[in-house]
PDB file of C-alpha atoms and ligand atoms in Angstrom:
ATOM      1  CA  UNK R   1     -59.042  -1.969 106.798  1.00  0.00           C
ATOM      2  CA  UNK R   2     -60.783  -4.855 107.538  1.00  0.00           C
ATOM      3  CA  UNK R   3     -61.611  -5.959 104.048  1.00  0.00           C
ATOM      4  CA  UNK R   4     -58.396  -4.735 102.588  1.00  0.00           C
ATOM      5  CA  UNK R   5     -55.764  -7.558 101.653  1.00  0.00           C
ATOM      6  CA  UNK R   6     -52.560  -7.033 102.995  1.00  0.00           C
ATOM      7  CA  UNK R   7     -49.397  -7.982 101.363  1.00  0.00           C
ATOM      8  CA  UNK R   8     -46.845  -6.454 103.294  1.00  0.00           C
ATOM      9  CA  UNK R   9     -46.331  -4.803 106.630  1.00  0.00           C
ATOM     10  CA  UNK R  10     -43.724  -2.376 107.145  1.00  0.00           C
ATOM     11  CA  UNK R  11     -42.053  -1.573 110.699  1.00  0.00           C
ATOM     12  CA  UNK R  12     -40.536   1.613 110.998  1.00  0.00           C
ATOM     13  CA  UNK R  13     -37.709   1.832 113.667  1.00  0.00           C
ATOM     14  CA  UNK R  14     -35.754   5.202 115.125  1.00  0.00           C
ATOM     15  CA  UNK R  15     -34.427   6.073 117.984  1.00  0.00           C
ATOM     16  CA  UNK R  16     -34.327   8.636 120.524  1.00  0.00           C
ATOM     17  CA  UNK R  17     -31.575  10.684 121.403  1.00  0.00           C
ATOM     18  CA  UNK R  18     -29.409  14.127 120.969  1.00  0.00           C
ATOM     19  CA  UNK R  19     -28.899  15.493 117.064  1.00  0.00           C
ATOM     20  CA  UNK R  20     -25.932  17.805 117.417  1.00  0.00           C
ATOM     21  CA  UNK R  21     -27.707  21.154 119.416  1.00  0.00           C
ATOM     22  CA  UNK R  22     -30.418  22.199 116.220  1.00  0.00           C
ATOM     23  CA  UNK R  23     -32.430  19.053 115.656  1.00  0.00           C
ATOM     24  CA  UNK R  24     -34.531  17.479 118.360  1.00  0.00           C
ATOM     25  CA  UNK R  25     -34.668  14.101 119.990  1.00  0.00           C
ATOM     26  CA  UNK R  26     -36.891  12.286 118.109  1.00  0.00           C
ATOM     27  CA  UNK R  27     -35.191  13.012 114.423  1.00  0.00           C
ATOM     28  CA  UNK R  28     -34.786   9.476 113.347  1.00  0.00           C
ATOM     29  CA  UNK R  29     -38.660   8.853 114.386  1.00  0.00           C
ATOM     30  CA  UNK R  30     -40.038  11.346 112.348  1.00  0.00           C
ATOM     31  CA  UNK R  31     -37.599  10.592 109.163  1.00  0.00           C
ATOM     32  CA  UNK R  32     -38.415   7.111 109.320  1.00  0.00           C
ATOM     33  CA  UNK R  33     -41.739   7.218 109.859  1.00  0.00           C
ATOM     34  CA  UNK R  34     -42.502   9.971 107.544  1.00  0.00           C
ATOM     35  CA  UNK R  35     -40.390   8.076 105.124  1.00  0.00           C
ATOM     36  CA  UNK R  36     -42.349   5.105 105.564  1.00  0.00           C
ATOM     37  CA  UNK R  37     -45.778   6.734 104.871  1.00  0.00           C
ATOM     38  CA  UNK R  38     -45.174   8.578 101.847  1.00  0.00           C
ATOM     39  CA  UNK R  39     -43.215   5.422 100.269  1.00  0.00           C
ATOM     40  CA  UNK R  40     -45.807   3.430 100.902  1.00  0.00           C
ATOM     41  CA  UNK R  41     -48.607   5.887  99.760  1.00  0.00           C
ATOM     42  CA  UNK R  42     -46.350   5.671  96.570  1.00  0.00           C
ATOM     43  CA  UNK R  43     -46.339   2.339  96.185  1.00  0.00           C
ATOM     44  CA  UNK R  44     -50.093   2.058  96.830  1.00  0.00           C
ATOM     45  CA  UNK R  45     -50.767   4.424  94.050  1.00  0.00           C
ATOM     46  CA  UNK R  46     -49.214   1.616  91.729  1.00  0.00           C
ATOM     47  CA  UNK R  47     -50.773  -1.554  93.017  1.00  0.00           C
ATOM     48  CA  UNK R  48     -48.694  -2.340  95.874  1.00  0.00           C
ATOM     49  CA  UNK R  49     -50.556  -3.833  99.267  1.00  0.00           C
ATOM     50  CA  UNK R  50     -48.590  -2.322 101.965  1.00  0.00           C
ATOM     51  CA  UNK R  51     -49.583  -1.449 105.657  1.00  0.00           C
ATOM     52  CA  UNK R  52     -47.345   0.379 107.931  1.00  0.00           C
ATOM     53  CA  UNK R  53     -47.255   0.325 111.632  1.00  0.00           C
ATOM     54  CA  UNK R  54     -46.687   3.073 113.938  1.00  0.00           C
ATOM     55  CA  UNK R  55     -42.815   3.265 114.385  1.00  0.00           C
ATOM     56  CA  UNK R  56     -41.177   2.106 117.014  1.00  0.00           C
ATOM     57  CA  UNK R  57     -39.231   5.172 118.599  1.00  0.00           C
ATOM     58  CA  UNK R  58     -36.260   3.724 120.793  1.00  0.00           C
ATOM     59  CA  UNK R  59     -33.229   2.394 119.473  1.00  0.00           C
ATOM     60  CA  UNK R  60     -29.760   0.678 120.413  1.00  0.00           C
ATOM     61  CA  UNK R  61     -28.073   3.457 121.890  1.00  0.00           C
ATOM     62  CA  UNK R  62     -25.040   1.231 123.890  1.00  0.00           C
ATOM     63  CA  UNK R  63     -22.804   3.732 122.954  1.00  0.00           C
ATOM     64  CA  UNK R  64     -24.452   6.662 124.320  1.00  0.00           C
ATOM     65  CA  UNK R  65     -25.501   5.734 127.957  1.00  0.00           C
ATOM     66  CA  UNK R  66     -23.899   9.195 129.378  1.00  0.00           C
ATOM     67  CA  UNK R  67     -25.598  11.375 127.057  1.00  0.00           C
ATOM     68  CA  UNK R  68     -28.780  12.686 128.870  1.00  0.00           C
ATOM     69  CA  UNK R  69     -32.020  11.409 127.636  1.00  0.00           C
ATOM     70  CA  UNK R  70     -30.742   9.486 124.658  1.00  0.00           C
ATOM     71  CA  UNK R  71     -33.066   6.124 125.413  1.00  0.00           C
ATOM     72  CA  UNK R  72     -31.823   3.294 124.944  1.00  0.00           C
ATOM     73  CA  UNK R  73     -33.280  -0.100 124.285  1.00  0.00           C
ATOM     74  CA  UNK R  74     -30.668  -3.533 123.451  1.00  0.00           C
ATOM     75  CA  UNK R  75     -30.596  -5.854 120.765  1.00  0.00           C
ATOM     76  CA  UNK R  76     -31.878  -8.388 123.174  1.00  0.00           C
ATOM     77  CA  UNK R  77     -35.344  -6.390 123.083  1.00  0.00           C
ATOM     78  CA  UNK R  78     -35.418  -5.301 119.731  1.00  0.00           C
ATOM     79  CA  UNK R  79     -35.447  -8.958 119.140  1.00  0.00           C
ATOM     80  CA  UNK R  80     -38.532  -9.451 121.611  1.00  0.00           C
ATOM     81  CA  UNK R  81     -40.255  -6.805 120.239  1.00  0.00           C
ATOM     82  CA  UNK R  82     -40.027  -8.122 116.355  1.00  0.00           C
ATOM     83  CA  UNK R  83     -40.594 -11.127 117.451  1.00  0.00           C
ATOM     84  CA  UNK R  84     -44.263 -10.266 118.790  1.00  0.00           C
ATOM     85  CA  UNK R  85     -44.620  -8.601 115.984  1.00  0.00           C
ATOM     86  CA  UNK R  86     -44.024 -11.453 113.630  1.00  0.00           C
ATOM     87  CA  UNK R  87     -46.388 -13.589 115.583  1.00  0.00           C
ATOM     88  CA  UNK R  88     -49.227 -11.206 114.909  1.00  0.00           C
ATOM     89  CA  UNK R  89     -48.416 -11.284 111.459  1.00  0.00           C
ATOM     90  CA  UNK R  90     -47.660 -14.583 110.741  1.00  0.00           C
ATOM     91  CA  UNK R  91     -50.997 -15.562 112.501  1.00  0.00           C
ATOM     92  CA  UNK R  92     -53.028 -13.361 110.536  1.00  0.00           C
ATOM     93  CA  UNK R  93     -51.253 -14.528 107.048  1.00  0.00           C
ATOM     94  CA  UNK R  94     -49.473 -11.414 106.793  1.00  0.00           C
ATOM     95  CA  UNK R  95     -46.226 -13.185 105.140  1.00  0.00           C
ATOM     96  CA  UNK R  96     -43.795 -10.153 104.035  1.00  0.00           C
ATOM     97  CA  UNK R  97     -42.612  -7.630 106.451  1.00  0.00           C
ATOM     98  CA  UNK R  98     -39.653  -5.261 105.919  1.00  0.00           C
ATOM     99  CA  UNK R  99     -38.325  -3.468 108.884  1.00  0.00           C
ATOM    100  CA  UNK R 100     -37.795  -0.164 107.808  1.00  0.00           C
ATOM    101  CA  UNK R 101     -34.672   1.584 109.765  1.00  0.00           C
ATOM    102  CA  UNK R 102     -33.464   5.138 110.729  1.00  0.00           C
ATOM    103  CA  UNK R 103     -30.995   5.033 112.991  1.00  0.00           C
ATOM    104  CA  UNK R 104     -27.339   3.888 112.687  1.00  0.00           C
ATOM    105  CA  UNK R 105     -27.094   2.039 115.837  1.00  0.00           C
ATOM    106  CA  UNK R 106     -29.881  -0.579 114.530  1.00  0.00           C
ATOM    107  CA  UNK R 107     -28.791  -3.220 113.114  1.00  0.00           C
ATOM    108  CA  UNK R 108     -31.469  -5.769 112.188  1.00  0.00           C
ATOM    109  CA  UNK R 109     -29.598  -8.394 109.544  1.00  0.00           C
ATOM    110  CA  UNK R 110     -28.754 -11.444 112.914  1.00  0.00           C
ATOM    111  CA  UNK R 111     -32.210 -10.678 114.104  1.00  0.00           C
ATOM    112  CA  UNK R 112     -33.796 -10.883 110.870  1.00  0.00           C
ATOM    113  CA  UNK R 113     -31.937 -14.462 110.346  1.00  0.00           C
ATOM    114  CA  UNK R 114     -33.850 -15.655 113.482  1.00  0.00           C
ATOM    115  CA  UNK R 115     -36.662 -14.214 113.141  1.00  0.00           C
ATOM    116  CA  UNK R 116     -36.808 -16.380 109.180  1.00  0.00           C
ATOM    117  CA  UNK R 117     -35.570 -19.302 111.403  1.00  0.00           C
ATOM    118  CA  UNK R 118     -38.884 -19.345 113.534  1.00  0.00           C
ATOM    119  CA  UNK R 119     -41.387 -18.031 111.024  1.00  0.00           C
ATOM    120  CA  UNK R 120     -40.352 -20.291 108.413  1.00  0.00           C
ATOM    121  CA  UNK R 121     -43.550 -18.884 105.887  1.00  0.00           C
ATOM    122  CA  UNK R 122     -42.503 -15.445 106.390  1.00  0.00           C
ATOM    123  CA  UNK R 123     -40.417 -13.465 104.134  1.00  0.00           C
ATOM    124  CA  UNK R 124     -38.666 -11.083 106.429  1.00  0.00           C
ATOM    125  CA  UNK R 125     -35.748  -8.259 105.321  1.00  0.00           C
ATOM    126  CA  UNK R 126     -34.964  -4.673 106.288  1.00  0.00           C
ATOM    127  CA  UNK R 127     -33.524  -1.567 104.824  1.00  0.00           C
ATOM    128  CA  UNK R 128     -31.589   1.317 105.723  1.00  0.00           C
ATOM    129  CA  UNK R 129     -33.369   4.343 104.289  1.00  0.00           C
ATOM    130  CA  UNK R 130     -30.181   6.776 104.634  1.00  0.00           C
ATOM    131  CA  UNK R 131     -28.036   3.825 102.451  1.00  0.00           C
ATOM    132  CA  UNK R 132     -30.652   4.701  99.542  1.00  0.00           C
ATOM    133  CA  UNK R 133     -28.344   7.228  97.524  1.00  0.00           C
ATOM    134  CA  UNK R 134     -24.882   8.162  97.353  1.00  0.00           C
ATOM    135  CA  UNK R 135     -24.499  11.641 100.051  1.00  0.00           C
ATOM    136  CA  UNK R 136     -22.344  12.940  97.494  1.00  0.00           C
ATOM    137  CA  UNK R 137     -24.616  13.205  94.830  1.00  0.00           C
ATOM    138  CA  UNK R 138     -26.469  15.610  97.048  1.00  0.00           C
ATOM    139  CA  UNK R 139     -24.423  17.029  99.464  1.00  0.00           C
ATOM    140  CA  UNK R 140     -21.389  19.053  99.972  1.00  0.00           C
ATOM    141  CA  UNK R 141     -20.265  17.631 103.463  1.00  0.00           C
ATOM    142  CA  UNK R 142     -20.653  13.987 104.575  1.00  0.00           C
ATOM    143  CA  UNK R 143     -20.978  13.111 108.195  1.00  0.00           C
ATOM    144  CA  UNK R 144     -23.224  10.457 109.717  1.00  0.00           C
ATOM    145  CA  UNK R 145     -25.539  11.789 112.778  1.00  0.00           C
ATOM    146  CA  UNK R 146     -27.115  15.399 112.750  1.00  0.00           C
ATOM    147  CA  UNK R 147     -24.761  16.215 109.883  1.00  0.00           C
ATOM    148  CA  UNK R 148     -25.836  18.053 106.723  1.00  0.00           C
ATOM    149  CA  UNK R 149     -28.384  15.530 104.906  1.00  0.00           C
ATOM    150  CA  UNK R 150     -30.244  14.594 107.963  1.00  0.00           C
ATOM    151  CA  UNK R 151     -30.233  18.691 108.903  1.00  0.00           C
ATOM    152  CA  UNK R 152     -31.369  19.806 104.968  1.00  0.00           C
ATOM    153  CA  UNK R 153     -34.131  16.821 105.183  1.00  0.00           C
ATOM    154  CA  UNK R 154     -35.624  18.134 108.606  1.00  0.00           C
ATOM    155  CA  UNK R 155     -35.162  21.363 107.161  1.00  0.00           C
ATOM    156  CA  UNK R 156     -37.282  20.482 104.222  1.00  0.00           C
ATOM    157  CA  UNK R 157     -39.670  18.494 106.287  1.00  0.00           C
ATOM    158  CA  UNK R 158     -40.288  20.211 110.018  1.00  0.00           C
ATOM    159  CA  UNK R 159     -38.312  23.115 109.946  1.00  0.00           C
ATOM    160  CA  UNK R 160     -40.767  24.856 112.743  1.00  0.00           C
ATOM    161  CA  UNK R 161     -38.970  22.149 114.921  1.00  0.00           C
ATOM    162  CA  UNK R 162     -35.263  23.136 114.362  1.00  0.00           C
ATOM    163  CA  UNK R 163     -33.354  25.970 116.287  1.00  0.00           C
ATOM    164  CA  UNK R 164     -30.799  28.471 114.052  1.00  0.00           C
ATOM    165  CA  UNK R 165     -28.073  26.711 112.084  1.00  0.00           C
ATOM    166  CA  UNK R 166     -25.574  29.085 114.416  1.00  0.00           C
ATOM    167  CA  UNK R 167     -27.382  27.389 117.411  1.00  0.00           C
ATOM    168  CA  UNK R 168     -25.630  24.216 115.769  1.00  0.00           C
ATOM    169  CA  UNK R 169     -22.204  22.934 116.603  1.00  0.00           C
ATOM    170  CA  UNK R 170     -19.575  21.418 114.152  1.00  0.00           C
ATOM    171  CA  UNK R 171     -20.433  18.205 114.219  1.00  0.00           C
ATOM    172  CA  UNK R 172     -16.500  17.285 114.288  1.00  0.00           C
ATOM    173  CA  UNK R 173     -16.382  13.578 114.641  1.00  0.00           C
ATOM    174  CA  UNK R 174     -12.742  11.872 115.567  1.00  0.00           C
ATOM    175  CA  UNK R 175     -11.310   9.001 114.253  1.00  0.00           C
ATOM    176  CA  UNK R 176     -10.088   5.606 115.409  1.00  0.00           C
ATOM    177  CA  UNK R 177      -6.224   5.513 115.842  1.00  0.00           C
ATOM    178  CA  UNK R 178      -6.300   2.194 114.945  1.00  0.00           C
ATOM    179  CA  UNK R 179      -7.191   2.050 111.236  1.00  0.00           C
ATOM    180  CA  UNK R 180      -8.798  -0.926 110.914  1.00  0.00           C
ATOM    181  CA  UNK R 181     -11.737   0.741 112.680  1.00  0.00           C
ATOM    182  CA  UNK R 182     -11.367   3.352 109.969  1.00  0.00           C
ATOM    183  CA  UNK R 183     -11.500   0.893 107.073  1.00  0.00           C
ATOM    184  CA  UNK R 184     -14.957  -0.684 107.302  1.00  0.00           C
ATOM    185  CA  UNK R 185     -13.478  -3.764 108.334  1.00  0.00           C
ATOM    186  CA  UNK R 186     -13.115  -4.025 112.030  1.00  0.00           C
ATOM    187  CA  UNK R 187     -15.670  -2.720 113.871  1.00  0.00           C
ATOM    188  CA  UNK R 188     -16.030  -1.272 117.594  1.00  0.00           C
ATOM    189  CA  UNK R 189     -18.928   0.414 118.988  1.00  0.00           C
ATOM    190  CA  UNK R 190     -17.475   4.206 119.513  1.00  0.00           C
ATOM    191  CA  UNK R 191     -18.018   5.954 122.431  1.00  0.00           C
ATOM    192  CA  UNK R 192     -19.833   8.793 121.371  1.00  0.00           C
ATOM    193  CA  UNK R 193     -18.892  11.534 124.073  1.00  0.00           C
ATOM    194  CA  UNK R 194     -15.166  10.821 123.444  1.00  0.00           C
ATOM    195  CA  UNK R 195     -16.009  11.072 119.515  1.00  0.00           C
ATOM    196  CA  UNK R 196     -17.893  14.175 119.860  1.00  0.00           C
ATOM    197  CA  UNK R 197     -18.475  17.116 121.788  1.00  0.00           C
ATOM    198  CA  UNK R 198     -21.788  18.143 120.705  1.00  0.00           C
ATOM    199  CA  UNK R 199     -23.314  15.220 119.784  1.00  0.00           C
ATOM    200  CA  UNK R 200     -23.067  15.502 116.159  1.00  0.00           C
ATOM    201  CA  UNK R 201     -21.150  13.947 113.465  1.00  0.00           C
ATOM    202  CA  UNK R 202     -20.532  16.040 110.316  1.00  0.00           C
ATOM    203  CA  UNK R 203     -20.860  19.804 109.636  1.00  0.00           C
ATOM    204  CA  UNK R 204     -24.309  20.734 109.128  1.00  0.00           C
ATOM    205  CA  UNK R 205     -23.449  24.550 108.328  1.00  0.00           C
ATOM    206  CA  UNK R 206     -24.391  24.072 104.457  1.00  0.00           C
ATOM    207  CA  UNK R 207     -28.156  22.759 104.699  1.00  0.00           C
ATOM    208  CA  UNK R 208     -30.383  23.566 102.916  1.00  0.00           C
ATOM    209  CA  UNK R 209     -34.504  23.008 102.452  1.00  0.00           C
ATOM    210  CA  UNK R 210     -33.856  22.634  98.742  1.00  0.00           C
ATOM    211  CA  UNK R 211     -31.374  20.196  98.886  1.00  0.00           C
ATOM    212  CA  UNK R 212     -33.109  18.430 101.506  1.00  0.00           C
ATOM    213  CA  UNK R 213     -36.414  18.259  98.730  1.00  0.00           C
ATOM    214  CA  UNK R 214     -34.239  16.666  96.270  1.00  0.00           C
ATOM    215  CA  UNK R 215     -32.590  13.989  98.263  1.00  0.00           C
ATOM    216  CA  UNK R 216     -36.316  13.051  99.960  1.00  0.00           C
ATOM    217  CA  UNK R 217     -37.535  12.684  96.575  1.00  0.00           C
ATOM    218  CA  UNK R 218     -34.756  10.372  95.750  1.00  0.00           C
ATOM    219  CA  UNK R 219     -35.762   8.203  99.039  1.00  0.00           C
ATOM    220  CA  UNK R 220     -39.256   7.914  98.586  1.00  0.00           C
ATOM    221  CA  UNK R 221     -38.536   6.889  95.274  1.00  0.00           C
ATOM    222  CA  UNK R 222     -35.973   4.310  96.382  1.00  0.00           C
ATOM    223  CA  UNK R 223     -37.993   3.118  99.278  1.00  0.00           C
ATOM    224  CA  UNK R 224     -41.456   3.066  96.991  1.00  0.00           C
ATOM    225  CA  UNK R 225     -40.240   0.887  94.648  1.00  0.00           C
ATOM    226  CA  UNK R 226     -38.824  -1.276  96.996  1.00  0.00           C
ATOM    227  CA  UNK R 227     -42.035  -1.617  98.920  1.00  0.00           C
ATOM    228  CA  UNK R 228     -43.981  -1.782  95.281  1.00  0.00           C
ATOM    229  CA  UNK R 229     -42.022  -5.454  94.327  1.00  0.00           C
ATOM    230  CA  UNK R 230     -42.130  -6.593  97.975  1.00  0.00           C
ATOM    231  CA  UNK R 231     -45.732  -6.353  97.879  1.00  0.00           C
ATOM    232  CA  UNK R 232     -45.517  -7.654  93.886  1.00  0.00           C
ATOM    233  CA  UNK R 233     -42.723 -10.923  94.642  1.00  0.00           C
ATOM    234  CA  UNK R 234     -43.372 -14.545  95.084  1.00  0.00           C
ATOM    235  CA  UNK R 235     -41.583 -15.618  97.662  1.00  0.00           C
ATOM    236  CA  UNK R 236     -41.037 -19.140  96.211  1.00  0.00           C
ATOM    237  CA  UNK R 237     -39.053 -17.424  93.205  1.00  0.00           C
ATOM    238  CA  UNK R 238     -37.007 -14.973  94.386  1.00  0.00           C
ATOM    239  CA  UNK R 239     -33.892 -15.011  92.542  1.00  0.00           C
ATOM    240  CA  UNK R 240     -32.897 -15.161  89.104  1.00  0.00           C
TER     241      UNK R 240
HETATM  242 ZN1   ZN J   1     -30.486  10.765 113.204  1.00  0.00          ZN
END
């Protein structure tokens, strides 16, 4: 490591808290930073400088506080945290850095704007892995949290650490009665207990390992190349 030049640092972020009854806790830290390794290893393989650090494994959970042993950390601290990070960075001329996210609560984009604002050298962005590809390209049922892409991947990936797909409930998420909420336009935090009963969003009856391999593939690729003309860009010419 120490004589190895380092273009880009990548931050993996998850969170920690209840998957519907079959997947465990810390889901969206072993996604993301499995994710993150194999993408980069990827993008190594074709020239690409990339480090990755050990991810960070609590996330904004606001809307979750009653749901036992989902951890929650606030935006306020997320922005400490990268902040620290950036300083080591920046310091030690390490100029790109993508934030690398897992979890839906997350949301990096304000932070990311003052994070640019004090590290003006740095080149600073984030991603949402599970906003890669299209769900319907490789699912059957959509959902959001614990729901049938995140159960095939784990399924694909750890499946020593999931219980019985009966063990699972429904994953029937409710709706806003107001429909702006439903639109994508307005936004409100939900409150998950009154959205949920088991925690999950989306039916994860039909996963499957095998779809789970093909939409990982499609990720790594997405994320790899991604990484690959991070590591590649000038910062000074960005656009075109
Ligand atoms: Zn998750």
């Amino acid at each position: 490591m120490k004589d190895q030049d380092v273009e880009l640092a990548v931050l993996p972020w998850g969170a920690t808290e209840a998957h519907n009854y079959h997947l465990p806790f810390s889901t969206d830290n072993i996604l993301v930073q499995t994710i993150a390794n194999e993408s980069a290893a990827a993008a190594w393989e074709k020239g690409a400088k990339v480090l990755v650090l050990p991810a960070v494994p609590f996330g904004v959970n606001t809307g979750q506080l009653d749901i036992r042993l989902n951890i929650n950390i606030n935006p306020s601290t997320q922005l400490a945290i990268l902040n620290d990070v950036a300083d080591v960075l920046n310091r030690h001329k390490i100029y790109k850095f993508l934030i690398l996210n897992g979890h839906g609560g997350n949301d990096f984009r304000q932070i990311i704007r003052e994070l640019g604002f004090r590290y003006p050298k740095m080149f600073i962005c984030g991603c949402n892995w599970f906003q890669s590809f299209s769900n319907a390209e490789f699912f059957e049922n959509s959902g959001g949290h614990a729901d049938e892409m995140e159960t095939s991947i784990m399924q694909f990936l750890v499946p020593e650490l999931l219980l019985p797909l009966n063990e699972a409930g429904s994953g029937k998420g409710k709706k806003f009665r107001i429909k702006a909420f439903n639109e994508n336009w307005a936004w409100a935090e939900r409150k998950w207990t009154q959205v949920t009963t088991d925690t999950g969003i989306g039916d994860p009856s039909k996963a499957t390992p095998e779809k789970g391999e093909r939409c990982y593939n499609e990720i790594i690729r997405k994320t790899s190349s991604l990484m690959l003309e991070l590591s590649l860009a000038d910062v000074n010419n960005m656009y075109e």
